[in-house]
Backbone as a ProteinNet text record, in pm:
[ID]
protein_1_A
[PRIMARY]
XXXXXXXXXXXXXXXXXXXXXXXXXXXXXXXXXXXXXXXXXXXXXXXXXXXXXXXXXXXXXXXXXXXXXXXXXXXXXXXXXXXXXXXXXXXXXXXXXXXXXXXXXXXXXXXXXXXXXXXXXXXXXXXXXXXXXXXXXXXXXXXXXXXXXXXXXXXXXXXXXXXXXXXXXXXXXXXXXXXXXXXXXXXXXXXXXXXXXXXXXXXXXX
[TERTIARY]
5763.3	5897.4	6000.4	6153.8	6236.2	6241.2	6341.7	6418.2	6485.5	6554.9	6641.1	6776.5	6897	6964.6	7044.5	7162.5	7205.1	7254.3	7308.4	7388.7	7413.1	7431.8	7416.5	7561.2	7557.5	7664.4	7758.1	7788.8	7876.5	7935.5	7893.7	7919.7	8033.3	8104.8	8256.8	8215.8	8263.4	8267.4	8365.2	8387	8467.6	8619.9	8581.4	8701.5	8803.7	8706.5	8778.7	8824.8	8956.9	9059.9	9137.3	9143.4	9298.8	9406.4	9497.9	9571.8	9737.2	9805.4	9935.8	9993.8	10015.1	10036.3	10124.6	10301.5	10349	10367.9	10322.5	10332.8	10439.9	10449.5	10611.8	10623.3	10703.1	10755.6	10775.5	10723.8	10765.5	10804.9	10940.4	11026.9	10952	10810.7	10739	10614.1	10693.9	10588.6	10457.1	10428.8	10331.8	10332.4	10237.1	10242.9	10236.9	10267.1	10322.9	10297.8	10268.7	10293.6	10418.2	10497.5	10665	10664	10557.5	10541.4	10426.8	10395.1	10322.5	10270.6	10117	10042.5	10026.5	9976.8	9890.6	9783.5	9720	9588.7	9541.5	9657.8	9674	9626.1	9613	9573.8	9444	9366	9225.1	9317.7	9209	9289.4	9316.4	9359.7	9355.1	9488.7	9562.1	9679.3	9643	9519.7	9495.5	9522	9616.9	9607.7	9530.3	9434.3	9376.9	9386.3	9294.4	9316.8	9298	9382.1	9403.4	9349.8	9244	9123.3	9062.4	9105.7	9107	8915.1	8933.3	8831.7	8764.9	8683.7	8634.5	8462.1	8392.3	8235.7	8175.2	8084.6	8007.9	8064.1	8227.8	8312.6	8312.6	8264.5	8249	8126.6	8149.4	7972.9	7946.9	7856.5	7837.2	7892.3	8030.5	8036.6	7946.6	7814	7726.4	7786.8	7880.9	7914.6	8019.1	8071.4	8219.2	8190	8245.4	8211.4	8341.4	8317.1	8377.1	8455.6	8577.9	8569.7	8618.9	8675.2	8637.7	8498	8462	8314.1	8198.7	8245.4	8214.5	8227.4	8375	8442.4	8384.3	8336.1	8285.4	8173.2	8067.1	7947	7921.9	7960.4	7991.9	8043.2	8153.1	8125.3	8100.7	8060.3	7926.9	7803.8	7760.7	7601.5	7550.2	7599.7	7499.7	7451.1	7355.1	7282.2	7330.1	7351.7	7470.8	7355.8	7300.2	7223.3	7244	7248.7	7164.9	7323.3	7376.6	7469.5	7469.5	7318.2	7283.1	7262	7233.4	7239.5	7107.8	7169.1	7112.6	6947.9	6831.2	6741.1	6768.3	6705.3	6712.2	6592.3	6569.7	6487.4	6425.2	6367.6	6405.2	6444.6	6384.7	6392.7	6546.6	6595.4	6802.2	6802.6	6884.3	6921.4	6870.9	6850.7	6771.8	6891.1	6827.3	6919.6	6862.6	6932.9	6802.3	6848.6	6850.4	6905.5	6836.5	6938.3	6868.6	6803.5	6713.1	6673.5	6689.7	6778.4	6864.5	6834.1	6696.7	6681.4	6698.3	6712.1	6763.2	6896.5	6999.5	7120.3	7107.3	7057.4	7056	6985.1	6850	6801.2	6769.8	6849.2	6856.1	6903.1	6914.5	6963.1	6846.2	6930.1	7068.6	7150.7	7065.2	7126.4	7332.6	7381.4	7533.3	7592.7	7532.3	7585.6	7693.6	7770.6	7911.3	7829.4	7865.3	7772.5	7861.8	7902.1	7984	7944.1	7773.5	7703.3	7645.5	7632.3	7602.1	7437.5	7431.6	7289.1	7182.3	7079.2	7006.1	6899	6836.7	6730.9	6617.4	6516.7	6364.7	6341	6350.3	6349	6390.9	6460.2	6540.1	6562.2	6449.6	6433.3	6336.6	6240.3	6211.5	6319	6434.1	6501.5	6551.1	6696.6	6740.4	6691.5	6561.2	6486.4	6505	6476.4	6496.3	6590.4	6681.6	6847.7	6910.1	6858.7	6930.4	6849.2	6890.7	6799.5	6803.4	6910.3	6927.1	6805.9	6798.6	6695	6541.1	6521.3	6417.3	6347	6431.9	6442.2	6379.5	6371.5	6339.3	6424.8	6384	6491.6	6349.5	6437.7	6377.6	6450.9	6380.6	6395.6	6449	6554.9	6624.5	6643.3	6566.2	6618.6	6743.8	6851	6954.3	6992.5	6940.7	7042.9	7161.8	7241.6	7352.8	7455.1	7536.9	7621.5	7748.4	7841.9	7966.7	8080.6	8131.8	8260.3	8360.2	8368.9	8426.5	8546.5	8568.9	8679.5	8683.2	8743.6	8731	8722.4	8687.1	8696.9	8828.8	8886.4	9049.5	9102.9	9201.1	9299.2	9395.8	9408.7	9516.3	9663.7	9724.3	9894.3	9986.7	10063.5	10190.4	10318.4	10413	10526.5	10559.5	10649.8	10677	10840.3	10900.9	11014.9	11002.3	10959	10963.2	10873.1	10740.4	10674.3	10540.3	10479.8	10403.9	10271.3	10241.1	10139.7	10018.9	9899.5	9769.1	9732.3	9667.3	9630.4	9506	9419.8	9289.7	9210.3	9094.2	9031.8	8916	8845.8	8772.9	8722	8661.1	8645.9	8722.4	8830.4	8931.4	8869.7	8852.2	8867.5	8971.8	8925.1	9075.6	9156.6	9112.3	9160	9252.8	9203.4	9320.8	9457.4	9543.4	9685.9	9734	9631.9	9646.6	9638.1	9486.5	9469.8	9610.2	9729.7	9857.7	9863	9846.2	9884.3	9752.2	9641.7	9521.6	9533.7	9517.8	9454.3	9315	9303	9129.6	9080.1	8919.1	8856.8	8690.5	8663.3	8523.7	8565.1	8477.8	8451.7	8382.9	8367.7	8251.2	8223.6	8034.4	8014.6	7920.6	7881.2	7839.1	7692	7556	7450	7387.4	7376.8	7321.4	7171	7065.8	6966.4	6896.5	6847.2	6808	6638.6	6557.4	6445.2	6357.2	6359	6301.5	6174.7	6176.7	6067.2	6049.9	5946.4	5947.4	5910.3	5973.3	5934.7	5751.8	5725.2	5561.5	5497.5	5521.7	5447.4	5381.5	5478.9	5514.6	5514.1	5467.4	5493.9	5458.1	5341.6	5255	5359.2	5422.1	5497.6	5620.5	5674.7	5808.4	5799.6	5648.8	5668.2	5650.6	5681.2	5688.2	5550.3
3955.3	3942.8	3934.9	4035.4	4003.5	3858.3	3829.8	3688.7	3669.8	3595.6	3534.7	3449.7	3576.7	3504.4	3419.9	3367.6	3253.9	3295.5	3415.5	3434.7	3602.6	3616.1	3734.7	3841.2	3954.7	4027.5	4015.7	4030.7	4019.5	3910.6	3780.8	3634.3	3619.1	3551.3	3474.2	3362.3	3330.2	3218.7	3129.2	2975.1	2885.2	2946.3	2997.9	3051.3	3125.3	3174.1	3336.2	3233.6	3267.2	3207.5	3335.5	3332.5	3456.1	3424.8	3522	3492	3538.2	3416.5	3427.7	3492.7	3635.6	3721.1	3737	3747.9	3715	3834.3	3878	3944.6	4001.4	4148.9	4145.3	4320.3	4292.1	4407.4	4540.9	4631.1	4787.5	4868.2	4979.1	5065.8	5163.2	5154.2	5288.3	5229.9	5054.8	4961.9	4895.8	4915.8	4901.3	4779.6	4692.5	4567.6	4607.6	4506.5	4496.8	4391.1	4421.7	4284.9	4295.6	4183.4	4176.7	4239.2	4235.6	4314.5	4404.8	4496	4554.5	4662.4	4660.5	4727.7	4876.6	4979.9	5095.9	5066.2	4936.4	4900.1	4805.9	4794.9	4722	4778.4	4874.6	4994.5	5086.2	5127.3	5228.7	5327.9	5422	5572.6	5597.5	5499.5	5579	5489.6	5398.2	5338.9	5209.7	5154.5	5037.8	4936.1	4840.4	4715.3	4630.6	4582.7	4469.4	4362.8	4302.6	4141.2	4090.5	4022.5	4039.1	3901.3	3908.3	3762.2	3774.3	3686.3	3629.6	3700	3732.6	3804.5	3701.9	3618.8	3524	3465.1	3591.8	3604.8	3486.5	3432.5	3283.8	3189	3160.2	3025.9	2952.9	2878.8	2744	2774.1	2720.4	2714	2861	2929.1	3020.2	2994.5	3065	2989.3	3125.3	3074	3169.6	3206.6	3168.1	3142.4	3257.6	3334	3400.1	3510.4	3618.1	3720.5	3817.8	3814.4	3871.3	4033.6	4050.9	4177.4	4308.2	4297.9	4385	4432.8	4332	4330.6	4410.5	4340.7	4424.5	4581.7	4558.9	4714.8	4834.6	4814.8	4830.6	4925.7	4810.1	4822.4	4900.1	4893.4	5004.3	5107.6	5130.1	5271	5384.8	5290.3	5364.6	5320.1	5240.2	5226.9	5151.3	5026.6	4963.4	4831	4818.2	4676.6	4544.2	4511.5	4332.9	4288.2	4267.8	4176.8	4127.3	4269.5	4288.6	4363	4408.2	4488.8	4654.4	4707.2	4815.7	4900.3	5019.2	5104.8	5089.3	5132.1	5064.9	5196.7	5174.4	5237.9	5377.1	5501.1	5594.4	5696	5757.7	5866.2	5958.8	6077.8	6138.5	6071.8	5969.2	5889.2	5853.9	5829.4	5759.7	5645.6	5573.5	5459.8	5342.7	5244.3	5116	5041.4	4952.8	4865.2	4702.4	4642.8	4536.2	4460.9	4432.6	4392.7	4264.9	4197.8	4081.5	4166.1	4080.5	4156.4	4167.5	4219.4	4264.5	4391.6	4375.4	4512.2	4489.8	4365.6	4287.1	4371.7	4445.1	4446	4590.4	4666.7	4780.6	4857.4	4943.8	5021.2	5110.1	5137.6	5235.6	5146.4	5022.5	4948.7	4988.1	5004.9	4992.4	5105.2	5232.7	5377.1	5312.6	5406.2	5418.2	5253.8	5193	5045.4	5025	4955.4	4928.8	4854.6	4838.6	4745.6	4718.9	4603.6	4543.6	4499.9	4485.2	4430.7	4611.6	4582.9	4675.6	4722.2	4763.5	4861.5	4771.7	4774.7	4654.9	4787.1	4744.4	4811.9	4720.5	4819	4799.3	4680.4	4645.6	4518.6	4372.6	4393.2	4284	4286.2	4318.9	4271.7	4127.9	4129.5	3970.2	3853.9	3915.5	3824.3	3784.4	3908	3896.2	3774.6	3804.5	3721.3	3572	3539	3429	3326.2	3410.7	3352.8	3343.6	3451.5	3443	3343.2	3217.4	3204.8	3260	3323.2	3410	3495.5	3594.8	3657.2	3625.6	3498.2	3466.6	3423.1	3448.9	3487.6	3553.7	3669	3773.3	3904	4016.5	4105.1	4247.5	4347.5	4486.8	4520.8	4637.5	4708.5	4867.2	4922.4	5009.2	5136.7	5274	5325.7	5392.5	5483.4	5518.4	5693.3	5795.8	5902	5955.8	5922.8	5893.7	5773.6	5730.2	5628.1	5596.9	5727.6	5737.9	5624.5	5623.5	5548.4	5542.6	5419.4	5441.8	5382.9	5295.6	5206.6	5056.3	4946	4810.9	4716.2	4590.9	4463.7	4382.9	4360.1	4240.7	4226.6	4124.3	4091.5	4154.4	4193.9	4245.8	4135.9	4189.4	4142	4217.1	4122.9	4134	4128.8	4173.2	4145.4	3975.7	3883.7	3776.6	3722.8	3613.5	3613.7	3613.4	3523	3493.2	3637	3621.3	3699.5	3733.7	3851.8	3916.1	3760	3800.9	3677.5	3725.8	3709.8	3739.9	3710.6	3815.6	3787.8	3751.6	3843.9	3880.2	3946.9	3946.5	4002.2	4054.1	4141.5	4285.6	4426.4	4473.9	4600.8	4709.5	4789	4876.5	5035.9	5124.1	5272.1	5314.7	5420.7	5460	5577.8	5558.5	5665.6	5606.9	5479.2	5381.4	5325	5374.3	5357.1	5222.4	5129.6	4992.1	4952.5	5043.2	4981.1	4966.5	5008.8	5063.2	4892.7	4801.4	4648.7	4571.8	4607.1	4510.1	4481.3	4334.8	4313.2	4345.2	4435.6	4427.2	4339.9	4289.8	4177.1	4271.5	4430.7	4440.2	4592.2	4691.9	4807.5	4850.3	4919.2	4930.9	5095.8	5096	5199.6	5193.1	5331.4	5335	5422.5	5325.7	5386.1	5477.4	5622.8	5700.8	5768.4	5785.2	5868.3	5743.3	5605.8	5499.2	5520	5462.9	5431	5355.1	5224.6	5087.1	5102.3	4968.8	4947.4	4819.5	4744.9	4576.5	4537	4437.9	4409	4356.2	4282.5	4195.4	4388.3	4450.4	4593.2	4639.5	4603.6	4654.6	4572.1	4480.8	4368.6	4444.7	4465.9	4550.5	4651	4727.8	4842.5	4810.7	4723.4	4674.5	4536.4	4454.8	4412.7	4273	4230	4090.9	3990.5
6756.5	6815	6703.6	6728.6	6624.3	6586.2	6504.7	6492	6592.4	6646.9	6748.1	6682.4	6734.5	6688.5	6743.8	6688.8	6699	6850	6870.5	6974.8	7043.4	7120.7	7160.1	7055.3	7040.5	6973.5	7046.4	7208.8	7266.8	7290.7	7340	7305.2	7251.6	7306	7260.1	7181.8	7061.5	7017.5	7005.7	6990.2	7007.5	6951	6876	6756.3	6794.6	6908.1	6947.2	7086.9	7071.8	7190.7	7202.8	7344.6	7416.6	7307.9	7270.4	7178.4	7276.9	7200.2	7333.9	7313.4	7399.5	7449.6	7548.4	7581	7639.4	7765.6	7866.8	7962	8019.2	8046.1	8078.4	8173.8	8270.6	8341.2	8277.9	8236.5	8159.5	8289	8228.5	8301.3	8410.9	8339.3	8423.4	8506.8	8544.7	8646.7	8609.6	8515	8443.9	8368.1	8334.3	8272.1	8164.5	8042.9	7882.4	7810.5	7685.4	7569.7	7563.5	7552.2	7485.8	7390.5	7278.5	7149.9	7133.1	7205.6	7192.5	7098.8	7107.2	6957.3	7047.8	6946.3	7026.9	7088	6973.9	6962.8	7055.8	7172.3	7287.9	7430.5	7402	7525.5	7464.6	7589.4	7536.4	7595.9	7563.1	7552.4	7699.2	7809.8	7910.9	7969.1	7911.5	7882.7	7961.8	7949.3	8041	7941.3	7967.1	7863.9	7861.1	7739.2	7673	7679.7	7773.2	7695.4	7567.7	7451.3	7309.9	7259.6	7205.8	7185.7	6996.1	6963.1	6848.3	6791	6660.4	6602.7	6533.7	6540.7	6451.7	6476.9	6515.9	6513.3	6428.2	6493	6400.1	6342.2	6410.6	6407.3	6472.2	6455.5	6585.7	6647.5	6793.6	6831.8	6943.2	6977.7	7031.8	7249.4	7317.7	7462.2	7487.2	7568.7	7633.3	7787.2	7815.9	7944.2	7917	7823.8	7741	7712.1	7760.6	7649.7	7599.2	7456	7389.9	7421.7	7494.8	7579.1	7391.1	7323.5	7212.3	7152.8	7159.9	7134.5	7234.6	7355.2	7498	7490.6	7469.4	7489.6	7386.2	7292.5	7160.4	7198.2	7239.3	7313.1	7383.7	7474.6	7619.1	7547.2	7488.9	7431.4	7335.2	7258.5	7169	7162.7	7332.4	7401.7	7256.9	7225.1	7120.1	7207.9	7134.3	7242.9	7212.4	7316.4	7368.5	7267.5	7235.1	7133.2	7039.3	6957.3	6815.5	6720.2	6866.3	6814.7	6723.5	6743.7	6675.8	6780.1	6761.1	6852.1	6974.8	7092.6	7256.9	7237.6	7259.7	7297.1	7363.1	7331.2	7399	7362.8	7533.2	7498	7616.8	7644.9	7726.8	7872	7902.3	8034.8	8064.5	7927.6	7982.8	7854.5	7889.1	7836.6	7841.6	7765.9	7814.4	7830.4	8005.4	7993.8	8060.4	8022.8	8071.2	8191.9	8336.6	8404.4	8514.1	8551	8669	8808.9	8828.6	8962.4	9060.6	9143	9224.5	9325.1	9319.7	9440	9553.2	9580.5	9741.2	9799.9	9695.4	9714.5	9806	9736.7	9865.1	9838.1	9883.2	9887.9	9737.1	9712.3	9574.7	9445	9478.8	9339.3	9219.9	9095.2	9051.7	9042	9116.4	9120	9193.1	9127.1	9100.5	9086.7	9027.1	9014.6	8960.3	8898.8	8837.3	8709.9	8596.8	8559.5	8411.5	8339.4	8286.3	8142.1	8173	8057	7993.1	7817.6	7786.9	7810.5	7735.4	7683.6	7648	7566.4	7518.8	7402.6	7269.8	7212.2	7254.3	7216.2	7239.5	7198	7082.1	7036.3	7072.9	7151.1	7186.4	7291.4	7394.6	7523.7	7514.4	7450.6	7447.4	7411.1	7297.1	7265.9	7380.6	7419.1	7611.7	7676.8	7716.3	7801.2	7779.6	7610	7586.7	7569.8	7536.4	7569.2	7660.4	7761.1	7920.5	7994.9	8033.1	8135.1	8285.3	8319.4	8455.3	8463.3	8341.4	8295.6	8326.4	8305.9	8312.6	8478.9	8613.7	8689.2	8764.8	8679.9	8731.8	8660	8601.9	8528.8	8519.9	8518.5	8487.4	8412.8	8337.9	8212.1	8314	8290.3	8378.7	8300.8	8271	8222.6	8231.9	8259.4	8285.5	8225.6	8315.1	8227	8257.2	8331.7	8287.4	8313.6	8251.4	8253.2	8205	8301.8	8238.1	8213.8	8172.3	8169.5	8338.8	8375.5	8534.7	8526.7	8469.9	8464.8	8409.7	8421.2	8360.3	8447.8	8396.1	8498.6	8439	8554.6	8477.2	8604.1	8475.8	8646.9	8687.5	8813.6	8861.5	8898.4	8805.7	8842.8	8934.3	8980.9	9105	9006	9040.9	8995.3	9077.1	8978.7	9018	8978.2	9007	8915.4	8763.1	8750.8	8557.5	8489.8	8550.9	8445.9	8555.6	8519.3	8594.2	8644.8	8782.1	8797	8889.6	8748.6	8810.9	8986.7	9038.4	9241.9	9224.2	9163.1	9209.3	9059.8	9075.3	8982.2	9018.3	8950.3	9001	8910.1	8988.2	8882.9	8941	8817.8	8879.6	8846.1	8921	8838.1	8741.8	8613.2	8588.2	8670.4	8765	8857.8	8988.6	8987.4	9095.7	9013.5	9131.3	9051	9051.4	9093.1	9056	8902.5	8828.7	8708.8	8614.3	8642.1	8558.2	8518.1	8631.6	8640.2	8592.2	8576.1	8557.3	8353.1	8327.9	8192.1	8212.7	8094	8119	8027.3	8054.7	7981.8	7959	8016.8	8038.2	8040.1	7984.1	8040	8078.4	8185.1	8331.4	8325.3	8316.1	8305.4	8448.8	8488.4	8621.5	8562.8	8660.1	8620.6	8682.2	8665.2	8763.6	8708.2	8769.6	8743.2	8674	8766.1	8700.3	8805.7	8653.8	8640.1	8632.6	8695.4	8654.8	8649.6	8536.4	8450.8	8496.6	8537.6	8606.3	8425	8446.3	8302.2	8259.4	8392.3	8394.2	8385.7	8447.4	8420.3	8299.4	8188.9	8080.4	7986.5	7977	7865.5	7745.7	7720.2	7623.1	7549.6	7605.7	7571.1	7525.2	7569	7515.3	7436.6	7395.1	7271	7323	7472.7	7516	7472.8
[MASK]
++++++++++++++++++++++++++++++++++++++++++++++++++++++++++++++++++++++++++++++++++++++++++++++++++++++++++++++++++++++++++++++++++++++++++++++++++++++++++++++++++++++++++++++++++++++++++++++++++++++++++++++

């Protein structure tokens, strides 16, 4: 089994706090930093939630996750772990997930799914750090898993300053996302393959 580290790659740490960011009405309806970066928006003009960069400061919140770090992940498919590149091979993508076939018939075919990728290696780790994981979880292969949209909150216009309703996963294709902070980017899994993990121990190293 690898080493185990301190904390998952995606993992928020104490250090890393929301950084104040003052929210504000833009001409074309759309929410805003008062001072806004480029580096504030992904390429599809959805704004960022803007969270302090400070990896292995303070103590690891497992409960937190790091949405740059997230965002990172998700799209260049490196594994929430280890942070190196996510498993692949003719089957799809590895991904390591809770077990959830209760939910409908074809789970996790076209799922929404928030958490990244995972490598070969570091599905025992997974296991050991998650205790959700330990649950119950399959090994999912995936071939394809485009980019769908983000998870954040959706804002209302208010008097003073825009004020969060609801929160959710938005498409970039709903003309709501113009108003959502995002905190997650959501890729959708299609052409999925599960692997039970007790199946497979042998093969994936457990």
């Amino acid at each position: 089994m690898p080493s185990v580290p301190v904390a998952p790659y995606i993992t928020a740490w104490s250090a890393e706090q929301d950084l104040p960011c003052v929210l504000v009405e833009r001409p074309d309806h759309r929410i805003g930093y008062a001072n806004e970066l480029l580096s504030d928006r992904d390429r599809h003009g959805v704004l960022w939630q803007q969270t302090a960069l400070r990896r292995g400061v303070g103590r690891p919140e497992f409960a937190r996750v790091h949405p740059l770090r997230q965002r990172r992940a998700m799209e260049l498919l490196l594994c929430q772990v280890c942070g190196g590149p996510a498993d692949q091979n003719d089957d799809g993508v590895l991904w390591l997930q809770r077990d959830h076939s209760d939910d409908w018939p074809q789970w996790p075919e076209g799922m929404a799914s928030v958490e990244p990728p995972v490598c070969l290696s570091c599905v025992p780790v997974a296991m050991l750090l998650c205790p959700a994981l330990r649950r119950g979880a399959v090994v999912v292969r995936v071939r394809e898993c485009p980019i769908a949209g983000v998870r954040g909150a959706l804002y209302r216009r208010s008097v003073l300053a825009p004020s969060a309703v609801t929160a959710g996963n938005f498409a970039y294709d709903d003309p709501a996302v113009r108003r959502v902070l995002a905190s997650a980017l959501v890729r959708e899994l299609r052409g999925c393959t599960l692997v039970p993990v007790e199946e497979n121990a042998t093969r994936l190293g457990l």
